[in-house]
C-alpha positions as a printed Julia matrix, in Angstrom:
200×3 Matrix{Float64}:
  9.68  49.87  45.53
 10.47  50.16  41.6
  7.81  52.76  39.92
  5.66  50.16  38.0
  5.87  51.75  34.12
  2.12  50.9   32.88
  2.84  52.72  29.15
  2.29  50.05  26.4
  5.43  48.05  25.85
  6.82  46.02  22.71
  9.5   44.36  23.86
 12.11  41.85  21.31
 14.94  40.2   21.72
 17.8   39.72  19.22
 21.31  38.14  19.31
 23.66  41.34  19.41
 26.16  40.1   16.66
 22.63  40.7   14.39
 22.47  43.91  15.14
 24.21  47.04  14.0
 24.75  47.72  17.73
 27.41  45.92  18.08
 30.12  48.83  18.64
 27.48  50.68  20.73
 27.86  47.88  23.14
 30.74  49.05  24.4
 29.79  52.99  25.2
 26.76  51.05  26.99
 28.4   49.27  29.5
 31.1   51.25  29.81
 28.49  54.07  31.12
 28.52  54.91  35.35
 25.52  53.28  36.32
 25.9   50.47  34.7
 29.92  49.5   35.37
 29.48  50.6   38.79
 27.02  47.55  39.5
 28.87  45.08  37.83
 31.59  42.34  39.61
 34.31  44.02  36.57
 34.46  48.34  37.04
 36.31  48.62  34.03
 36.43  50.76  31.47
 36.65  48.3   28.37
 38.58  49.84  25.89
 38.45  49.49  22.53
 40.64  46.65  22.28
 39.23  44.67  24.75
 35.7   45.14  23.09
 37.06  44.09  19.58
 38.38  40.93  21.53
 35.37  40.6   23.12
 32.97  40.41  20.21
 36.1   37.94  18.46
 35.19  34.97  20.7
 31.69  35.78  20.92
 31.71  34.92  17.18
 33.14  32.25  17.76
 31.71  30.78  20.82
 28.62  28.7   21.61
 28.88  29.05  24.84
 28.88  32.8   25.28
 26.04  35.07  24.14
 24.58  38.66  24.25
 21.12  39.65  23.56
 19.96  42.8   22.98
 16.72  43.47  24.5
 14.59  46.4   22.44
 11.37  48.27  23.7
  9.59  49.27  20.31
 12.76  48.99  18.59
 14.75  51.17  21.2
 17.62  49.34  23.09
 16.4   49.06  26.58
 18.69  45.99  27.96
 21.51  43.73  27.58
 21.42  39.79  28.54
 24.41  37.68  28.48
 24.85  34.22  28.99
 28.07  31.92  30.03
 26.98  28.41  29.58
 29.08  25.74  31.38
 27.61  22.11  29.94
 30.32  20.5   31.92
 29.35  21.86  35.49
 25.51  21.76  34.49
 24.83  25.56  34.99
 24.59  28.89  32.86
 25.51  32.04  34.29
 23.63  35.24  32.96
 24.15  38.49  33.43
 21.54  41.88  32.6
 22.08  45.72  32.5
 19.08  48.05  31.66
 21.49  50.61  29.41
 18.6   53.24  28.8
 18.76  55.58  31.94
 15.08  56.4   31.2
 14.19  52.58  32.18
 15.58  52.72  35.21
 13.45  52.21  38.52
 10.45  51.27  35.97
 10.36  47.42  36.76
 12.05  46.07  33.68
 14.04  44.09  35.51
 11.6   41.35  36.6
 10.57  41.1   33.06
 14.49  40.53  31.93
 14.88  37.96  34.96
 12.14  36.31  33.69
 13.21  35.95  30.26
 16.82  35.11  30.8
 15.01  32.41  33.14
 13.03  30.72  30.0
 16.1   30.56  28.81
 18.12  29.46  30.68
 15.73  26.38  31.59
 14.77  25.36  27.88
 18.34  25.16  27.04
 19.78  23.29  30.4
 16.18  22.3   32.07
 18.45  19.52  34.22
 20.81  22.85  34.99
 21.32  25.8   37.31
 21.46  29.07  36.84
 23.98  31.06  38.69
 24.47  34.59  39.53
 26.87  36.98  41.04
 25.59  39.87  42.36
 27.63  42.53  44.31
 26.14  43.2   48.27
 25.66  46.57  47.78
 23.22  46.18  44.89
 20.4   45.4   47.5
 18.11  46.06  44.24
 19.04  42.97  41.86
 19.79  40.93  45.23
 15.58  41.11  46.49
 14.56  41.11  42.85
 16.42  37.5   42.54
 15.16  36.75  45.14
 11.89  37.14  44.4
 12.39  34.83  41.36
 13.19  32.02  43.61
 17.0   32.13  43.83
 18.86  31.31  47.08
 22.27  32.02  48.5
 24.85  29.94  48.13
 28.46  31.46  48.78
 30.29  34.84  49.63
 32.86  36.05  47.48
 35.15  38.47  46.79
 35.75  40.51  43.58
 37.72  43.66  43.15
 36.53  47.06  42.24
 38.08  49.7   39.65
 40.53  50.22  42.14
 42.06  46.86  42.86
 40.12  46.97  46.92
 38.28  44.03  47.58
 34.68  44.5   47.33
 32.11  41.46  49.06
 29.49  39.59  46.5
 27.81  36.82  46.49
 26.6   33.76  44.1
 22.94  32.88  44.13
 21.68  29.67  42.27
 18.04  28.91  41.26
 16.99  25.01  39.67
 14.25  24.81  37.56
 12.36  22.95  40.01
 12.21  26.19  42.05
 11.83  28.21  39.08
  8.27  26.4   38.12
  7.18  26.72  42.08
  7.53  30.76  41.47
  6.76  31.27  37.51
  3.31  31.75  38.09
  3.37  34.13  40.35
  5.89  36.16  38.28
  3.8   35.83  35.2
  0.84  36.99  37.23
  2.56  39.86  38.19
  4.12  40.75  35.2
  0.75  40.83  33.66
 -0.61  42.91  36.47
  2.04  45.63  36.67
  2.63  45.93  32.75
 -0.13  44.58  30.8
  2.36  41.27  29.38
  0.48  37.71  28.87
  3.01  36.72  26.04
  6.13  37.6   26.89
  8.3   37.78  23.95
 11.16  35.17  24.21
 14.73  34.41  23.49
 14.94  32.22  20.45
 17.56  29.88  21.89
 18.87  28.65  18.19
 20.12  32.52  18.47
């Protein structure tokens, strides 16, 4: 069970092309702990990042928020948004070692959930999530998400590695939001969670 972190908390939310943390993004996920959760092991190099943060200036379909804890970066949330197919695939990644294990994730879920649902509220939300990350898999699940599909993705080393895709509707979302919010106010103190602006 995550260590609940019960210090006060601040946290804010701003569209990383707005920040001067945009270069930083790279050394953050390119750091162990976080690459070695994600469906891509990579080390993104500099050229890949530069090409990166190219289409995310010009996209409206792909974003990255930077999440700050009294104006320290604490997470990243990114969003692929697929109007056509109806669903939005997210992604997070606490990048502050010294937040890990302390139950920011349920707050992050949350938020990319508000989100996700005031932008598509007919939508899905979609999420791929490696089988050996037993963590994010019960945390997701405790949001309401269910299985849909195996998968498999390949690691830093070109080997097959299994994953699956869970989905969540906002139907199910609203059956487990108050419980969430009830918790999230229990373990850290939150009754207005700070949101994502979605005109970001």
């Amino acid at each position: 069970m995550n260590q609940i972190c019960m210090e006060t908390i601040d946290i804010k939310f701003k569209n990383i092309l707005d920040t001067e943390y945009i270069n930083e993004l790279r050394n953050w996920r390119n750091q162990d702990f976080v690459r070695n959760n994600m469906t891509n092991h990579d080390i993104i190099s500099e050229e890949e990042h530069m090409n990166y943060i190219e289409m995310l200036q010009q996209s409206q379909n792909n974003k990255v928020f930077l999440a700050l804890n009294h104006q320290e970066p604490l997470a990243i949330i990114t969003m692929k948004i697929y109007w056509d197919e109806n669903y939005i695939e997210p992604g997070t990644y606490i990048i502050n070692e010294n937040y890990l294990g302390k139950g920011f994730g349920i707050i992050m879920s949350y938020i990319r959930l508000e989100y996700i649902f005031e932008l598509m509220p007919q939508g899905k939300m979609k999420t791929t999530i490696l089988d050996k990350n037993e963590r994010n898999i019960n945390l997701q699940k405790k949001m309401g998400c269910v299985f849909e599909k195996k998968i498999k993705v390949k690691d830093i080393n070109g080997r097959e590695e299994a994953a699956s895709i869970y989905v969540l509707t906002k139907e199910d979302w609203d059956k487990n939001k108050k419980e969430i919010e009830e918790r999230i106010e229990r373990n850290f103190g939150l009754k207005n969670i700070k949101r994502i602006n979605k005109n970001d």
